Short mmCIF file of C-alpha atoms and ligand atoms in Angstrom, two decimals:
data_model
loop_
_atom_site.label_atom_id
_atom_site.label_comp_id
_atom_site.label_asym_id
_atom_site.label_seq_id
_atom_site.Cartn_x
_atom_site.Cartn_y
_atom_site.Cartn_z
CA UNK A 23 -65.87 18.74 -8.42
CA UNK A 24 -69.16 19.64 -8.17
CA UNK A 25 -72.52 17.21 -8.93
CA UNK A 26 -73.37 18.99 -12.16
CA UNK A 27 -70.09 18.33 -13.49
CA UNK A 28 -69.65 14.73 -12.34
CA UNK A 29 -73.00 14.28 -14.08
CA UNK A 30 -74.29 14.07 -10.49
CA UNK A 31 -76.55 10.76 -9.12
CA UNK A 32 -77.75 11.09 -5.55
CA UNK A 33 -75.11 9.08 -3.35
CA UNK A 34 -72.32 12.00 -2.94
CA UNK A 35 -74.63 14.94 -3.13
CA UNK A 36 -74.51 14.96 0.99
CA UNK A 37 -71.24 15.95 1.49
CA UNK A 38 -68.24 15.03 3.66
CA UNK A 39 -69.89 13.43 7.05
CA UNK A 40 -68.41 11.46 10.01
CA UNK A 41 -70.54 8.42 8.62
CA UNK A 42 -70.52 8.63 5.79
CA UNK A 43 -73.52 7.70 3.17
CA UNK A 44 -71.77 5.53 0.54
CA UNK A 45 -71.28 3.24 3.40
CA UNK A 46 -74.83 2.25 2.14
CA UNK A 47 -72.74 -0.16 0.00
CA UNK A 48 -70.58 -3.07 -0.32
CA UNK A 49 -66.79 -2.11 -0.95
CA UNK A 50 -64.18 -4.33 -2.82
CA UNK A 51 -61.77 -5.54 -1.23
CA UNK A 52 -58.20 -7.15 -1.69
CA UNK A 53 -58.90 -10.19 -2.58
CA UNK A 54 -61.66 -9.18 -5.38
CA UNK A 55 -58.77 -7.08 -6.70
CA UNK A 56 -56.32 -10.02 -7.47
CA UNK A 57 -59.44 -11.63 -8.96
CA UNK A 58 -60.15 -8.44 -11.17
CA UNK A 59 -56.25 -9.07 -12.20
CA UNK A 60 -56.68 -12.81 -12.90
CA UNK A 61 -59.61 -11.70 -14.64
CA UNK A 62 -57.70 -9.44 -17.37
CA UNK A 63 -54.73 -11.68 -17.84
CA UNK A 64 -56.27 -15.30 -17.41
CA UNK A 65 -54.29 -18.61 -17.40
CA UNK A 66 -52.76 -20.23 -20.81
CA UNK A 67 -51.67 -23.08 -19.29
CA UNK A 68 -48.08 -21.85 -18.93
CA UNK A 69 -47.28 -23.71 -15.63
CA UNK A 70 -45.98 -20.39 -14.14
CA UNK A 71 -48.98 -18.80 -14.19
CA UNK A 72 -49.67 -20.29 -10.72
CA UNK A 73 -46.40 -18.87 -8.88
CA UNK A 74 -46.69 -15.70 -10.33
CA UNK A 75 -50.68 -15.12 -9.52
CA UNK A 76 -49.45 -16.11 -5.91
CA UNK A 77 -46.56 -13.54 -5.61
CA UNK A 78 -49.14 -11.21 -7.09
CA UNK A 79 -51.91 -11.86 -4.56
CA UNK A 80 -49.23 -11.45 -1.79
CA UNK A 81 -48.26 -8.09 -2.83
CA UNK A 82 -51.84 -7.13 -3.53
CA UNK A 83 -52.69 -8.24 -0.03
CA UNK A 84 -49.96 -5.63 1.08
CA UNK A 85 -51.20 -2.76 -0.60
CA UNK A 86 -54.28 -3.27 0.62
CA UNK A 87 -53.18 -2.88 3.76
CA UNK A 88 -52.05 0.82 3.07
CA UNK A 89 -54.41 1.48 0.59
CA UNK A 90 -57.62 3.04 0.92
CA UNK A 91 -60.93 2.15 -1.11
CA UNK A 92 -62.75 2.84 -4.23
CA UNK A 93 -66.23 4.57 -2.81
CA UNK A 94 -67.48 5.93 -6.26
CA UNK A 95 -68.13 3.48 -8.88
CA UNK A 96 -70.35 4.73 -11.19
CA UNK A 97 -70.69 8.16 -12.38
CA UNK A 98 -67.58 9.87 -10.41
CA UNK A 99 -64.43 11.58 -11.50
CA UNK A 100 -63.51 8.86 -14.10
CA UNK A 101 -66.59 9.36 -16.14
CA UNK A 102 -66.02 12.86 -15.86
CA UNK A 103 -62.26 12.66 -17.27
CA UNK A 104 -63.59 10.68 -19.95
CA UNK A 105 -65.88 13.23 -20.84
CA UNK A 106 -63.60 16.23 -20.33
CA UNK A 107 -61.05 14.23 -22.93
CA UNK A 108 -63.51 13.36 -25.62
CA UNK A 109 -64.59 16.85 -25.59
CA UNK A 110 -61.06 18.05 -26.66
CA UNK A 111 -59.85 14.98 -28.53
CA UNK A 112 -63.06 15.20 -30.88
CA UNK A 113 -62.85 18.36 -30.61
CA UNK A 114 -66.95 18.99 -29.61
CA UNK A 115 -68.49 20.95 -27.20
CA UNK A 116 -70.96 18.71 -24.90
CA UNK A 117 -69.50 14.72 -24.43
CA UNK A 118 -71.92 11.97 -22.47
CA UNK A 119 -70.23 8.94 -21.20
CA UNK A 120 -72.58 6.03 -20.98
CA UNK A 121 -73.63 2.54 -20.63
CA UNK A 122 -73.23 1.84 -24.66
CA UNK A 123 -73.67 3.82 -27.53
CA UNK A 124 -77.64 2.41 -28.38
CA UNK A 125 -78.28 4.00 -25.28
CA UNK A 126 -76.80 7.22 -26.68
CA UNK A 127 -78.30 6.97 -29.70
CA UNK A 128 -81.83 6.32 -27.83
CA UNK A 129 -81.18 9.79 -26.03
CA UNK A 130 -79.98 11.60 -29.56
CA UNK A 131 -83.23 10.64 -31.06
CA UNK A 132 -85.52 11.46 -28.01
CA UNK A 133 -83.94 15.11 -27.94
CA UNK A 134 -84.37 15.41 -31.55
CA UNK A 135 -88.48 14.78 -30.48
CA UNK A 136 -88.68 11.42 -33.02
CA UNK A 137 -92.03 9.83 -32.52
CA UNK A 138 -94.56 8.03 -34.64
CA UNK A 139 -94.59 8.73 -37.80
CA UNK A 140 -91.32 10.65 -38.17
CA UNK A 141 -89.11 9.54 -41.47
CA UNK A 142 -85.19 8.32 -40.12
CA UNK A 143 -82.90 7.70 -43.11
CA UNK A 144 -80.19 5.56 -42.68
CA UNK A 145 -78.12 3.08 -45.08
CA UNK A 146 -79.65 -0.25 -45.90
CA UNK A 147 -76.25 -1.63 -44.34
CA UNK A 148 -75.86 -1.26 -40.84
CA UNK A 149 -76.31 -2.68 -37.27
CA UNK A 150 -79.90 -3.13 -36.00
CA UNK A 151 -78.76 -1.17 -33.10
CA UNK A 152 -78.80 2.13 -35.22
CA UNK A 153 -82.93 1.70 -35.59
CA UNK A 154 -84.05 0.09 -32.27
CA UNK A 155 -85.17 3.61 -30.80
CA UNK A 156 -87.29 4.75 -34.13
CA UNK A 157 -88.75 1.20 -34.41
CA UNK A 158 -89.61 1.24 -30.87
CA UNK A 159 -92.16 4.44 -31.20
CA UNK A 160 -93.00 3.47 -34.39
CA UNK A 161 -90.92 6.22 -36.67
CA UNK A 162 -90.63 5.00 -39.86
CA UNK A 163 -86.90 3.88 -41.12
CA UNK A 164 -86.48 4.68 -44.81
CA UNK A 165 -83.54 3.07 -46.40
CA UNK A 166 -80.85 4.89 -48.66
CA UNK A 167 -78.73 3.04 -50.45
CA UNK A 168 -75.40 2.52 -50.38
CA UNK A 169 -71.91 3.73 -52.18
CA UNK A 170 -70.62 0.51 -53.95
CA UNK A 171 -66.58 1.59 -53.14
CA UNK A 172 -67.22 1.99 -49.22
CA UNK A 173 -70.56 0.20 -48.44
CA UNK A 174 -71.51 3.90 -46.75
CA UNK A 175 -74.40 6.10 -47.04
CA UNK A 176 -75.11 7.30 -50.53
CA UNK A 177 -75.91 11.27 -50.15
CA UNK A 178 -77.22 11.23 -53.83
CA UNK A 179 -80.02 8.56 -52.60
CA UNK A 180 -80.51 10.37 -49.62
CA UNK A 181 -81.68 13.15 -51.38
CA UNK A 182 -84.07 11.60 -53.72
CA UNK A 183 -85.78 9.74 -49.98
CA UNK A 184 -86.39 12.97 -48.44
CA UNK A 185 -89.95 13.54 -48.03
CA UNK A 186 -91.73 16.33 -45.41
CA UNK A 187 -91.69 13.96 -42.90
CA UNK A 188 -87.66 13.59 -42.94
CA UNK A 189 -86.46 14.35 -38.89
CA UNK A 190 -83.09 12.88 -39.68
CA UNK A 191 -80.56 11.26 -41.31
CA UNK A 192 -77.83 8.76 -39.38
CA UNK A 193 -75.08 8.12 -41.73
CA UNK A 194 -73.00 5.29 -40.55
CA UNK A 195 -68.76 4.96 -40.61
CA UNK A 196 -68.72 1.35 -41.79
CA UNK A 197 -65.73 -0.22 -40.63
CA UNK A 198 -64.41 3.03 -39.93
CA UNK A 199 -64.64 4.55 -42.97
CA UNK A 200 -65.94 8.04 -43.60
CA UNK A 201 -69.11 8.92 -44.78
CA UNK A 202 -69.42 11.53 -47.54
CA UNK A 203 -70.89 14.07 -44.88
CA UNK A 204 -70.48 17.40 -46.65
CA UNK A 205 -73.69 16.76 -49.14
CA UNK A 206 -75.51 15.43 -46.34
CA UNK A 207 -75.24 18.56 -43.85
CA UNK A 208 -75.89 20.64 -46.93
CA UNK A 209 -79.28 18.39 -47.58
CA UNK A 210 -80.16 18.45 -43.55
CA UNK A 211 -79.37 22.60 -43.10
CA UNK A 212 -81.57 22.78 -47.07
CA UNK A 213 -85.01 20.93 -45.21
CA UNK A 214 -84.00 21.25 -41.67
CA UNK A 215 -82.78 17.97 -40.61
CA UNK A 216 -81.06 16.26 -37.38
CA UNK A 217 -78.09 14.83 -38.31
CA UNK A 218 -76.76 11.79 -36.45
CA UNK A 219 -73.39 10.27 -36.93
CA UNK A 220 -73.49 6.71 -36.17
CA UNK A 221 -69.37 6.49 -35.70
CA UNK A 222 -69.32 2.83 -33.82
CA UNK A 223 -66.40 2.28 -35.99
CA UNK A 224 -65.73 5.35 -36.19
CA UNK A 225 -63.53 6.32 -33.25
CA UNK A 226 -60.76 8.69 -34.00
CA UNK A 227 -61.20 8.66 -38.19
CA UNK A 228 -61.63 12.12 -39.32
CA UNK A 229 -63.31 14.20 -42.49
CA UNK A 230 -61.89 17.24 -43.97
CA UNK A 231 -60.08 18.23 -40.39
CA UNK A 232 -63.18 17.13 -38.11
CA UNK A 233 -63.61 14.00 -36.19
CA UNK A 234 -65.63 11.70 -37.27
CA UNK A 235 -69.15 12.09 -34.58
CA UNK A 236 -68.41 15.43 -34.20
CA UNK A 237 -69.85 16.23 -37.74
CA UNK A 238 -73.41 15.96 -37.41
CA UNK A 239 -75.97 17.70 -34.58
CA UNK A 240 -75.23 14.49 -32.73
CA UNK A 241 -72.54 11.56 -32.97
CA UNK A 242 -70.58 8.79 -30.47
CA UNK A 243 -69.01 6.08 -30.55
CA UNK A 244 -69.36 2.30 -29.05
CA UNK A 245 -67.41 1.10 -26.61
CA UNK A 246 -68.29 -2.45 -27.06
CA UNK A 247 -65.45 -4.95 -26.95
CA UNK A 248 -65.28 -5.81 -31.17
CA UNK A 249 -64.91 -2.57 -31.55
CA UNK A 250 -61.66 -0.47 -32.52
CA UNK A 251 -61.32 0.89 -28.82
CA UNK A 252 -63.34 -0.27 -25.77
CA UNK A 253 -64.39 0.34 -22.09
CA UNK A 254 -63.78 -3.65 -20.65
CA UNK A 255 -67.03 -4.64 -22.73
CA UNK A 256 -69.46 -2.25 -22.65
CA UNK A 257 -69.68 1.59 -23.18
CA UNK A 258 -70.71 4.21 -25.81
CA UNK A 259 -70.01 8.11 -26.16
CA UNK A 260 -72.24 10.56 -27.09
CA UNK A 261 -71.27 13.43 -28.76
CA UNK A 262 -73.17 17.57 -29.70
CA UNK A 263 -72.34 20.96 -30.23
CA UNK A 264 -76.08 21.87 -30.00
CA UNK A 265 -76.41 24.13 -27.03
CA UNK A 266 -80.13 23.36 -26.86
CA UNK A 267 -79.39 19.12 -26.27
CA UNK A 268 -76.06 18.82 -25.09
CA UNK A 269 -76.71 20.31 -21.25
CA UNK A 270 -79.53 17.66 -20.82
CA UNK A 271 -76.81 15.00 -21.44
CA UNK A 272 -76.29 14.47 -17.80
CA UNK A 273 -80.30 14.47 -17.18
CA UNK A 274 -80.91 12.12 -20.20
CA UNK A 275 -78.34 9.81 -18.94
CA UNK A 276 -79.60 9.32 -15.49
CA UNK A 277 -83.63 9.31 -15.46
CA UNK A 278 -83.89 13.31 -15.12
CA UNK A 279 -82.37 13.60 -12.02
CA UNK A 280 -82.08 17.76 -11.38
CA UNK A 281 -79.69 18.79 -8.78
CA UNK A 282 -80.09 22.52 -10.08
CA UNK A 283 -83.48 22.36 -8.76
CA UNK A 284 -84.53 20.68 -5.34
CA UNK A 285 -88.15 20.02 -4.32
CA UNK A 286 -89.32 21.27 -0.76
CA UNK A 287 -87.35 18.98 2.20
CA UNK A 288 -85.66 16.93 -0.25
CA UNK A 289 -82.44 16.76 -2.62
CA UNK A 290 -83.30 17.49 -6.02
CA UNK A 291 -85.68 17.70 -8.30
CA UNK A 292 -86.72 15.04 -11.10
CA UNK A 293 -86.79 17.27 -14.62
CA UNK A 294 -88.08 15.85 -17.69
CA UNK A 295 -85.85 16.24 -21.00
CA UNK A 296 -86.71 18.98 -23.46
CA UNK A 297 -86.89 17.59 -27.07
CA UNK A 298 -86.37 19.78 -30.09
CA UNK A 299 -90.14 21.16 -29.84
CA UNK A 300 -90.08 21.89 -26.40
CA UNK A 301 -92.40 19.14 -25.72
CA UNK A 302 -91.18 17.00 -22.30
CA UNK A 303 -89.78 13.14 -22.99
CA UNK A 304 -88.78 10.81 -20.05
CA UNK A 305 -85.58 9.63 -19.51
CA UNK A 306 -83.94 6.30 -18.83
CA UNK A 307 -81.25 5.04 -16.81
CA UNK A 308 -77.51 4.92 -19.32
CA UNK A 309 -75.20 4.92 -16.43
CA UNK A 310 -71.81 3.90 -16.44
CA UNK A 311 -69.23 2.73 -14.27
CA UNK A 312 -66.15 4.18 -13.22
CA UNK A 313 -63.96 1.32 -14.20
CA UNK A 314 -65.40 1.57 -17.61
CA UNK A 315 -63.94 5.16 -17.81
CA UNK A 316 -61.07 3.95 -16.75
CA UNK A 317 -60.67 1.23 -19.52
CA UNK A 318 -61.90 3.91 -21.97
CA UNK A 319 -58.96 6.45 -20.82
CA UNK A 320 -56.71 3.66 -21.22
CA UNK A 321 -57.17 2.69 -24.16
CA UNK A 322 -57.78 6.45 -25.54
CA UNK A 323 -53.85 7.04 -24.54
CA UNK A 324 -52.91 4.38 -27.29
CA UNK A 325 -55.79 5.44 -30.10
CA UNK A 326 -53.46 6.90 -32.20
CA UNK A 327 -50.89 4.06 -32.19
CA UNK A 328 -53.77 1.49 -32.86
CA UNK A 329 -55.12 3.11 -35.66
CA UNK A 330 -51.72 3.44 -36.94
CA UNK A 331 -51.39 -0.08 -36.84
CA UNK A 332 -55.04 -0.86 -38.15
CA UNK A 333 -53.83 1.51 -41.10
CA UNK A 334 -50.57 -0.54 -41.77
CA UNK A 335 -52.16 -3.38 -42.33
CA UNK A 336 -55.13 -2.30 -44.28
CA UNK A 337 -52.19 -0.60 -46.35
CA UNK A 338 -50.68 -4.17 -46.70
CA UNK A 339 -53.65 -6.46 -47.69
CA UNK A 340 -54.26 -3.81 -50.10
CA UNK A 341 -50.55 -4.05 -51.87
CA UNK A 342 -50.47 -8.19 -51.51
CA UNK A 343 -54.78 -8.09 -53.23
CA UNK A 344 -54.48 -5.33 -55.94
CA UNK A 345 -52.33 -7.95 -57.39
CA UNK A 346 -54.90 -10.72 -58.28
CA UNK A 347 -57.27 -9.42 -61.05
CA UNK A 348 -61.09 -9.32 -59.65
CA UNK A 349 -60.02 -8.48 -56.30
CA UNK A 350 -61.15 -4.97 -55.56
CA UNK A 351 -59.38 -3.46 -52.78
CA UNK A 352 -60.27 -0.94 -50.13
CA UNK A 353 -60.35 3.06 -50.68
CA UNK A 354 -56.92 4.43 -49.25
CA UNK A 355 -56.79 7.31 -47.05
CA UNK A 356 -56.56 10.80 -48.50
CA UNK A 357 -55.46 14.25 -47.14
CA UNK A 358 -58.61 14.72 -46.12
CA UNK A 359 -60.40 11.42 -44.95
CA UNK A 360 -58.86 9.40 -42.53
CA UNK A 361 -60.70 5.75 -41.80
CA UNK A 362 -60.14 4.05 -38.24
CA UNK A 363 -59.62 0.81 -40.72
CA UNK A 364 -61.49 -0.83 -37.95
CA UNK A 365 -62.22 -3.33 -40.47
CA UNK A 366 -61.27 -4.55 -43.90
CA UNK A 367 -63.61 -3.91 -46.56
CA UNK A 368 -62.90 -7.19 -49.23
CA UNK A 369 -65.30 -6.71 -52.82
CA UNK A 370 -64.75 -9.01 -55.46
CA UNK A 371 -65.93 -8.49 -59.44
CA UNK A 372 -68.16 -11.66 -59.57
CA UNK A 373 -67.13 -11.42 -63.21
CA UNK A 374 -63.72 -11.78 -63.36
CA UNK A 375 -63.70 -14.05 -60.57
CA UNK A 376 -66.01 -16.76 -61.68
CA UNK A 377 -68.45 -16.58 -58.60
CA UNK A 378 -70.31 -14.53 -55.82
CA UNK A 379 -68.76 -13.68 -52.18
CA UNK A 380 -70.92 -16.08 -50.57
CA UNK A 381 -68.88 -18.95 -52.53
CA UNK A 382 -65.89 -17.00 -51.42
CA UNK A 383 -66.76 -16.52 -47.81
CA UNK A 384 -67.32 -20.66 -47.67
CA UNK A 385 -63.61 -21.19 -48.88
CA UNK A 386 -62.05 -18.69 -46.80
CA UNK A 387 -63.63 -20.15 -43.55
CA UNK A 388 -62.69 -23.51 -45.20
CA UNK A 389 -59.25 -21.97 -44.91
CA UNK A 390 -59.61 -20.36 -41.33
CA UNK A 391 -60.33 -17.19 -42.22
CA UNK A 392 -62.93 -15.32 -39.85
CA UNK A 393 -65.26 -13.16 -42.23
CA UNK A 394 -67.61 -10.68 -40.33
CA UNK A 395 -70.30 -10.61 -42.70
CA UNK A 396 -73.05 -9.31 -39.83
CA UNK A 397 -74.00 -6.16 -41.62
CA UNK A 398 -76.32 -7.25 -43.61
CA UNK A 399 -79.60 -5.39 -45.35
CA UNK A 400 -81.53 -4.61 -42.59
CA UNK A 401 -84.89 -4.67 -44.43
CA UNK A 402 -84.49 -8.31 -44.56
CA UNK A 403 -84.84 -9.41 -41.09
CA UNK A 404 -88.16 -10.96 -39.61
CA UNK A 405 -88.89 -7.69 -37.12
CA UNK A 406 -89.36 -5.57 -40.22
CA UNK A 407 -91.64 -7.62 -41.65
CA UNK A 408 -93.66 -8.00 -38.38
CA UNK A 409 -93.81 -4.09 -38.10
CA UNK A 410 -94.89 -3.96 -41.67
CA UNK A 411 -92.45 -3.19 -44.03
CA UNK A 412 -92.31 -5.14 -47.76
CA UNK A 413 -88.89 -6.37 -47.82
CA UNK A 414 -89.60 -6.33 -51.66
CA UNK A 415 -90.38 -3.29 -52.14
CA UNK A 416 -87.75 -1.80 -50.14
CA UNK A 417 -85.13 -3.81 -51.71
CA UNK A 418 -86.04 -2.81 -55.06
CA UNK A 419 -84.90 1.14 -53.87
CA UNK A 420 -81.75 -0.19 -52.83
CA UNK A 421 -80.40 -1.90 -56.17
CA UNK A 422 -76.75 -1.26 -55.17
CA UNK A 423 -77.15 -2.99 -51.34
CA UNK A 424 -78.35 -5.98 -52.94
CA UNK A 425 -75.68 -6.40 -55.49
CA UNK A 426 -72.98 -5.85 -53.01
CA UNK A 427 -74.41 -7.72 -49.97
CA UNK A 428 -74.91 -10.72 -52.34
CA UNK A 429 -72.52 -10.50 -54.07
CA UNK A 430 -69.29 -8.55 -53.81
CA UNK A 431 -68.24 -7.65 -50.40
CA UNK A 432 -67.54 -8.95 -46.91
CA UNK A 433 -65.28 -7.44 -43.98
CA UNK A 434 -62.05 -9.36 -42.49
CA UNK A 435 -60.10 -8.46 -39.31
CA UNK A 436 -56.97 -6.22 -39.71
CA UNK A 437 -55.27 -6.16 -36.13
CA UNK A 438 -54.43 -6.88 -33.36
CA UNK A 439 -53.21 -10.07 -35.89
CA UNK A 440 -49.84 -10.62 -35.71
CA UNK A 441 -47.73 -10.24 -39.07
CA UNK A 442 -48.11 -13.61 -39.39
CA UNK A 443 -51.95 -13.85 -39.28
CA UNK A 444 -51.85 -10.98 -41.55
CA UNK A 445 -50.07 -12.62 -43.90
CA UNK A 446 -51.73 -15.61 -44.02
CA UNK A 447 -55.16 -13.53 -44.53
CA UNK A 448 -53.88 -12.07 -47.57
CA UNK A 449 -52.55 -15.12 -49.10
CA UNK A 450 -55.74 -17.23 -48.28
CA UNK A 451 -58.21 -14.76 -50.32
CA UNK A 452 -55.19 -14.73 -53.32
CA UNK A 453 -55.56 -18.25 -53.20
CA UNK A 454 -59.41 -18.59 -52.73
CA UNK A 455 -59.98 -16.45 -55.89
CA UNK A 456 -57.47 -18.45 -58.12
CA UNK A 457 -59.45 -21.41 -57.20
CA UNK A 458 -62.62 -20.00 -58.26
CA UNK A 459 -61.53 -18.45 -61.33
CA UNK A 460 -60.34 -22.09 -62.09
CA UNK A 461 -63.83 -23.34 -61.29
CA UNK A 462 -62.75 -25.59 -58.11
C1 PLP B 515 -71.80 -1.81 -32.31
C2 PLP B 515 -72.65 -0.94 -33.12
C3 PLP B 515 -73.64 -0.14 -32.52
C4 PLP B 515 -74.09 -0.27 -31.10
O1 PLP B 515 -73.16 -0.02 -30.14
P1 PLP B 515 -73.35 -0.58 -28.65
O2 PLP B 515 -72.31 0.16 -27.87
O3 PLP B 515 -73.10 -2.05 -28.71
O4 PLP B 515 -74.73 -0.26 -28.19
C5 PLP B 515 -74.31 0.76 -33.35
N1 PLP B 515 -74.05 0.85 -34.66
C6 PLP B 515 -73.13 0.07 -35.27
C7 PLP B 515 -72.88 0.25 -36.73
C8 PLP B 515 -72.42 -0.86 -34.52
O5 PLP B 515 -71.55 -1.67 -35.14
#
């Protein structure tokens, strides 16, 4: 495998050598192994976790003796498997592997040339992650609001925020749920857009026969460990079928480093990226490591299976809720939209039930029910204000966010619960709305 397609850094770009140059740094060893195991599959308290992590470090101790050792941790043939399966799984022509998906995100937006100034529209729901980059160089976010059945992107709003000044628009999968994206290419090709699919739910889902981030210019996926398939903690995917961006991946990833170039007497040369304009941005450091891969590619093997089992159980809190009167439950797959269910979208009708979800959330933690309300209106946190936004005003654009953050909707966990915790879910939000309707 060549540098260019490993995504190259500098430590293997010598060659085979009687010393070699990764000896430059410290190898693992036996011992940090069995501690990598009793890492992943910790102690319960089960009193035979002791004799078995002993037979286990014996036999590790063994195969250490006749095995060799891991030389290329970051950026090697794992990372390039990942990539080489993400490009045929999503079905997209250029695939980054990297730290996390901000990180891939910062690099979509810095090939798309965003500086101050620029418009971004995104929904008024997300994660703050999907505006740190504009914020930073002080583009301008412009909030659309949302669709009251899926909490997504509303294209119809997006249309009536487009102004001149419009670079892009980053609809977001919420809870793995697919964004209308049809009228929003159409809007993007009509004024020239970037289109960014924030799909850090969004792993696997699809729209109308294409994978969900491999709709827009750009999309990926994070890795992170809530979400619906990770890379032990940390990673992100980035995703383009643009010829112009996607062969600066590896470059944008790792701080320009160009091994197609060399300067005189030395390795390579350091190229800076190429944005959209042809004008020359910088480019960070978004490695990752090879183990990540590897916990990616594992998981990846089973994606299918999970979201099978993520769409079983959406399936089921949706036949146990649509029973109770004010419960609204969540939009079922159709032929052509497929969500990851990566998490369960709840909305009552504060009308029929008696009360808001805010009441509701209190009972069902009362109960021991874990609500993830953390997508919340982003206009309404303290960093907007201190850049200068009017929470006010903003809010006042984005009627249907407000009535359904305050109201109507929260998200619950859908696997891996057990049947049991499943059941118990369902049942406690049956029970939690009877209560209110009855005024306790
Ligand atoms: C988790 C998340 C991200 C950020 O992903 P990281 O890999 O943690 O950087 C972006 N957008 C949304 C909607 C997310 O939930």
């Amino acid at each position: 495998m060549s540098e260019k397609e490993s995504g190259g850094d500098f430590r293997y770009a010598v060659g085979e050598s009687k010393v070699p140059w990764h000896a430059v740094g410290e190898f693992y060893d036996g011992k940090d192994a069995v501690e990598m195991v009793k890492f992943l599959l910790p102690a319960t308290g089960d009193p035979a976790y002791a004799a078995q992590t002993e037979k286990v470090a014996e036999e590790i101790k063994k195969l250490a003796e006749v095995g060799g050792k891991a030389t290329k941790l970051t950026l090697g043939r794992k990372v390039a498997e990942a990539e080489q399966i993400s490009r045929s799984y999503f079905g997209s022509k250029y695939a980054c592997f990297l730290d996390n998906w901000t990180g891939g995100m910062e690099i979509a937006y810095k090939l798309a040339g965003i500086g101050p100034g620029d418009e971004i529209i995104m929904p008024a729901i997300t994660f703050i992650a999907t505006m740190a980059y504009p914020l930073s160089v002080g583009a301008k976010i412009v909030f659309a609001d949302v669709d009251p059945e899926t909490i997504n992107l509303d294209p119809a709003d997006v249309a009536r925020k487009i102004t001149p000044k419009t670079k892009m628009i980053v609809p977001v999968h919420l809870g793995g749920c697919p964004v209308d994206m049809d009228p929003i290419m159409e809007l993007a090709a009509k004024h020239d857009i970037i289109v960014m699919e924030d799909a850090a739910h969004g792993m696997g889902g699809a729209y109308k026969g294409k994978k969900l981030g491999a709709i827009g210019h750009f999309g990926g996926f994070s890795l992170h460990e809530v979400k619906n398939i990770n890379s032990f903690g940390e990673g992100g995917i980035l995703l383009s079928n643009e010829d112009w961006a996607g062969p600066q991946f590896p470059g944008a990833r790792f701080l320009g480093l160009d091994f197609s170039r060399k300067i005189k007497d030395w390795l390579y040369d350091i190229s800076p990226l190429t944005d959209r304009y042809g004008k020359p941005q910088v480019a960070l450091n978004h490695s990752a490591t090879e183990i990540q891969a590897l916990g990616l590619l594992l998981q990846m093997q089973r994606l299918d299976q999970i979201i099978a089992m993520r769409k079983a159980a959406a399936e089921y809190m949706n036949s146990v809720l649509s029973q109770e009167d004010g419960i609204l439950v969540e939009k079922a797959d159709t032929a052509e939209t497929y969500s990851t269910h990566h998490l369960y979208l709840l909305r009552i009708d504060p009308e029929k039930v008696g009360g808001n979800i805010q009441q509701l959330s209190k009972k069902l933690a009362e109960k021991g029910l874990t609500n993830i309300t953390h997508f919340g209106p982003m206009y309404r946190f303290k960093i907007m204000k201190d850049l200068g936004y009017d929470e006010n005003a903003i809010a006042a654009t984005c009627p249907v966010t407000e009535k359904m953050f305050y109201h109507s909707y929260t998200h619950l966990p859908l696997y891996p619960l057990t049947r049991e915790q499943l059941e118990y879910q369902a049942q406690a939000v049956v029970e939690a709305v009877r209560e209110m309707k009855q005024g306790k």
